XYZ file of N, CA and C in Angstrom:
354
model
N 36.851 -2.770 7.116
C 35.824 -2.947 9.424
C 34.373 -2.106 7.878
N 33.603 -2.906 8.293
C 32.176 -2.649 6.946
C 30.889 -1.214 7.694
N 32.002 -1.573 9.034
C 30.906 -0.388 9.955
C 30.887 1.107 9.181
N 32.572 1.393 9.276
C 32.275 2.450 8.454
C 31.701 3.312 7.075
N 31.578 2.058 6.386
C 30.370 1.509 4.948
C 29.111 2.333 5.351
N 28.512 0.887 6.191
C 26.974 1.233 6.862
C 27.012 2.575 7.772
N 27.805 3.105 8.366
C 27.803 5.084 9.452
C 27.806 5.797 8.066
N 29.051 6.134 7.122
C 28.732 6.646 5.823
C 27.156 6.915 5.187
N 26.469 5.454 5.401
C 25.580 5.403 4.277
C 24.253 5.974 5.848
N 24.505 6.001 6.646
C 23.358 7.019 7.815
C 23.459 7.970 7.508
N 24.159 8.727 7.807
C 24.791 10.185 7.572
C 24.593 11.191 6.657
N 24.562 9.380 5.187
C 24.401 10.583 3.415
C 23.085 10.382 4.043
N 22.095 9.165 4.504
C 20.804 10.109 4.677
C 19.963 10.710 5.911
N 20.455 11.036 7.268
C 20.547 11.736 8.108
C 19.884 13.251 7.149
N 21.772 13.052 6.618
C 21.562 14.583 6.306
C 21.038 15.297 4.771
N 20.751 14.265 4.216
C 19.816 13.839 2.578
C 18.266 15.168 3.493
N 17.833 13.556 4.805
C 17.102 14.265 5.909
C 16.082 16.136 6.008
N 17.835 16.268 6.806
C 17.523 17.232 7.200
C 17.594 18.575 6.338
N 18.607 18.466 4.632
C 17.924 18.640 3.673
C 16.842 19.813 3.506
N 15.979 17.995 3.284
C 15.141 18.359 2.284
C 13.838 18.987 3.512
N 14.431 18.550 5.239
C 12.420 19.655 5.113
C 13.882 20.650 6.285
N 14.149 21.653 5.830
C 15.655 23.114 5.674
C 15.585 22.707 7.347
N 15.721 21.799 7.893
C 16.680 21.269 9.476
C 17.126 22.053 9.143
N 18.071 22.235 11.335
C 18.940 23.221 11.219
C 20.814 22.042 11.633
N 19.936 21.025 11.882
C 21.066 19.814 11.769
C 20.167 18.275 12.094
N 20.795 17.453 12.887
C 20.437 16.162 13.475
C 20.736 15.906 14.885
N 19.614 15.672 15.128
C 19.832 15.314 16.459
C 20.810 14.678 17.125
N 19.247 13.337 16.204
C 19.420 11.473 17.394
C 19.742 10.651 15.988
N 20.440 9.686 15.293
C 19.981 8.363 14.660
C 19.601 7.336 15.701
N 18.443 6.378 15.482
C 18.236 5.293 15.820
C 18.492 4.789 14.942
N 19.025 2.879 15.043
C 19.441 2.397 14.113
C 18.684 0.898 15.062
N 17.877 -0.642 14.895
C 17.838 -1.383 14.944
C 18.870 -2.632 14.517
N 20.279 -3.233 15.497
C 20.791 -3.819 15.123
C 20.778 -5.342 14.961
N 20.777 -6.671 14.236
C 20.834 -8.056 14.773
C 21.349 -8.138 15.073
N 21.757 -9.466 16.474
C 22.872 -9.767 16.878
C 23.436 -11.104 15.534
N 22.882 -10.801 14.505
C 23.803 -11.854 13.642
C 23.554 -11.043 12.157
N 23.662 -9.544 11.941
C 23.554 -8.760 11.107
C 24.866 -9.038 10.812
N 26.231 -8.878 11.148
C 26.996 -9.248 11.261
C 27.632 -7.509 11.342
N 27.047 -6.847 11.490
C 26.992 -6.042 12.495
C 27.929 -5.281 14.064
N 29.002 -4.822 13.777
C 28.957 -5.133 16.072
C 29.221 -3.605 16.441
N 28.158 -3.528 16.956
C 27.084 -2.496 17.775
C 28.663 -1.196 18.228
N 29.439 -1.477 18.725
C 30.682 -0.743 19.277
C 31.282 0.079 18.057
N 31.672 -1.076 17.251
C 32.644 -0.476 16.042
C 31.275 0.454 14.679
N 30.676 0.137 14.936
C 29.576 0.999 14.257
C 29.320 2.702 15.591
N 29.455 1.891 16.058
C 29.340 3.955 17.196
C 30.113 4.456 16.521
N 31.775 3.630 16.848
C 33.193 4.848 16.493
C 32.584 5.114 14.743
N 32.379 3.914 14.370
C 32.852 5.141 12.924
C 31.522 5.695 13.104
N 30.807 5.911 13.718
C 29.614 7.016 13.333
C 30.016 8.444 13.599
N 30.906 8.477 14.503
C 31.789 9.155 15.298
C 32.636 10.514 14.233
N 33.317 9.076 13.563
C 33.759 9.478 12.432
C 33.498 9.664 11.449
N 31.656 9.345 10.894
C 32.250 9.507 9.521
C 31.374 11.140 9.696
N 29.947 11.557 11.059
C 29.347 12.793 11.161
C 30.621 14.012 10.612
N 31.703 13.516 11.172
C 32.786 14.562 11.536
C 32.426 15.497 9.840
N 32.097 16.940 10.357
C 32.203 18.803 9.320
C 30.702 17.920 8.613
N 29.917 17.382 8.953
C 27.962 17.264 8.398
C 27.444 18.208 9.372
N 25.673 17.857 8.700
C 24.699 18.715 9.413
C 24.568 17.493 10.744
N 25.043 16.385 10.947
C 25.107 15.403 11.640
C 26.051 15.465 12.583
N 27.274 16.345 12.841
C 28.000 16.513 13.570
C 27.432 16.015 15.513
N 26.758 17.061 15.913
C 26.619 17.120 16.686
C 25.320 15.257 17.465
N 25.027 15.450 16.659
C 24.240 14.371 16.432
C 24.303 12.711 17.744
N 23.414 12.108 18.146
C 23.982 10.360 18.570
C 22.954 9.522 18.037
N 24.450 8.172 18.445
C 23.331 7.428 17.074
C 23.135 6.669 18.471
N 21.789 6.039 19.290
C 21.545 5.058 19.604
C 21.214 4.170 18.655
N 21.937 2.564 19.320
C 21.534 1.938 19.136
C 20.708 0.422 19.567
N 19.865 0.212 19.088
C 18.713 -0.578 19.807
C 19.667 -2.470 19.041
N 19.731 -2.981 20.018
C 20.650 -4.464 19.272
C 19.433 -5.291 20.066
N 18.861 -6.095 18.794
C 18.281 -7.267 18.328
C 18.159 -8.145 18.796
N 18.284 -8.980 19.902
C 18.778 -10.989 19.938
C 18.283 -11.655 19.084
N 18.976 -12.490 18.513
C 18.175 -13.454 17.546
C 17.928 -14.477 18.060
N 16.364 -14.373 17.341
C 15.133 -15.701 18.400
C 14.797 -15.850 16.751
N 14.175 -17.347 17.315
C 14.384 -18.688 16.106
C 12.525 -19.168 16.822
N 12.392 -20.137 15.637
C 10.694 -20.640 15.798
C 10.956 -22.006 15.481
N 10.656 -22.995 15.796
C 10.556 -24.242 15.715
C 9.375 -24.827 14.392
N 9.918 -25.198 13.559
C 8.983 -25.659 13.221
C 8.017 -26.764 13.202
N 9.227 -27.820 14.378
C 7.684 -29.093 15.292
C 7.085 -28.635 15.865
N 7.366 -27.725 16.863
C 6.083 -27.503 18.487
C 6.194 -25.986 18.318
N 6.757 -25.353 17.455
C 6.321 -23.675 17.473
C 6.532 -23.077 19.178
N 7.291 -23.606 18.871
C 8.384 -22.568 20.549
C 9.234 -21.776 19.686
N 9.609 -20.047 20.416
C 10.266 -19.172 20.598
C 12.072 -19.938 21.203
N 12.826 -19.318 21.123
C 13.835 -19.316 21.688
C 14.699 -18.636 21.057
N 16.568 -18.047 21.988
C 16.982 -17.649 21.513
C 18.038 -18.143 20.893
N 18.678 -17.672 19.854
C 19.619 -17.854 18.971
C 20.916 -18.774 19.700
N 20.990 -17.598 20.976
C 22.610 -16.841 20.544
C 24.178 -16.386 19.301
N 25.238 -16.355 20.186
C 26.220 -16.472 19.750
C 27.802 -17.415 19.784
N 27.470 -18.593 18.621
C 27.808 -18.785 17.361
C 25.784 -18.734 17.559
N 25.517 -18.594 16.328
C 23.800 -18.917 16.215
C 23.745 -20.803 16.769
N 22.767 -20.755 17.476
C 22.367 -21.862 17.602
C 21.021 -22.819 17.082
N 20.670 -22.954 15.826
C 19.292 -23.404 15.538
C 18.880 -24.938 15.905
N 18.720 -25.107 17.241
C 18.403 -26.491 17.102
C 17.646 -26.468 18.526
N 15.732 -26.511 18.484
C 15.490 -25.924 19.136
C 15.720 -26.750 21.010
N 15.522 -26.365 22.003
C 15.618 -26.359 23.064
C 15.145 -27.031 23.354
N 13.666 -27.717 23.380
C 12.449 -27.801 24.005
C 11.605 -28.846 22.970
N 12.223 -29.901 21.840
C 11.778 -30.484 21.529
C 13.121 -31.548 20.481
N 13.798 -30.837 20.653
C 15.512 -31.285 20.153
C 15.091 -31.712 18.412
N 14.344 -30.657 17.670
C 14.256 -30.589 16.195
C 15.478 -29.422 15.500
N 16.090 -29.339 14.197
C 15.983 -28.421 13.682
C 15.478 -27.394 13.231
N 15.644 -26.394 13.666
C 15.095 -25.140 12.816
C 15.634 -23.992 12.232
N 15.302 -23.811 11.359
C 16.576 -22.142 10.494
C 14.865 -21.280 10.056
N 14.011 -21.509 10.790
C 12.495 -20.772 10.983
C 13.587 -19.162 12.132
N 14.351 -18.301 10.732
C 14.446 -17.158 12.187
C 13.477 -16.044 11.770
N 12.586 -15.365 13.776
C 12.314 -14.496 13.593
C 12.577 -12.845 13.610
N 14.124 -12.677 14.289
C 14.852 -11.673 14.580
C 15.979 -12.041 14.960
N 17.269 -11.304 14.400
C 18.699 -10.637 14.722
C 19.701 -11.380 13.269
N 18.483 -10.128 12.091
C 19.381 -9.730 11.508
C 18.739 -8.481 10.513
N 18.513 -7.340 11.643
C 17.789 -6.193 11.755
C 18.724 -4.980 11.331
N 19.046 -4.460 10.450
C 20.085 -3.488 10.065
C 19.105 -2.201 9.603
N 18.157 -0.795 10.076
C 17.780 -0.088 9.397
C 18.132 0.904 10.740
N 17.429 2.333 9.592
C 17.131 3.197 10.736
C 15.849 3.167 11.126
N 15.754 3.409 12.422
C 14.037 3.818 12.978
C 13.417 4.977 12.771
N 14.969 6.290 13.260
C 14.207 7.539 13.149
C 15.736 8.552 13.537
N 15.008 9.700 12.664
C 16.226 9.955 12.530
C 15.314 11.801 13.278
N 16.249 12.385 14.416
C 15.401 12.840 14.569
C 16.257 14.802 14.263
N 15.497 15.852 13.625
C 15.746 16.474 12.854
C 15.906 17.642 13.887
N 16.533 18.495 14.482
C 16.849 20.169 14.688
C 15.734 21.067 13.999
N 15.702 21.689 14.844
C 14.435 22.260 14.377
C 15.153 24.261 13.616
N 14.638 24.306 12.339
C 15.542 25.420 12.071
C 15.756 26.961 12.422
N 16.628 27.470 13.020
C 16.660 28.752 13.714
C 15.903 29.948 12.585
N 15.236 30.990 12.901
C 14.998 31.815 11.931
C 15.939 33.039 11.675
C-alpha cells in the first residue's frame, strides 16, 4: 500500500511547516487526489490516521478533494469525462485522444496550523 508512504510524506511536510511557524499543531491538511493518480482516497485517509500518531499532526483532519479525470479531444476540442478504467476515446466525434486535463493530481493544497498558546 503506497498510500502509507504518501501519508507519511504529508505528515512530515505538515510537521515541518508547523515547526517553521512555531505553531501549536496542525488542524487540517487538504489534498487533491486525481482519479487516475493511482491513490485510493479511503486508503490514504486510513494511512494518514496511522502516520499522524505521536506527531504535531495527531489531531489534524485530512480533507481529500477527489478530482475526476477529464480529457479534451484533439480533433473536435470537446471535453469529456475519462472514467475508470480510463477511456480515452472521444464520445462526441469517435476519435482517440491522449490530452488529459485533470485526474493525475496528487498535491497538498492547504495546511491549516493551530496558533501557539502563550
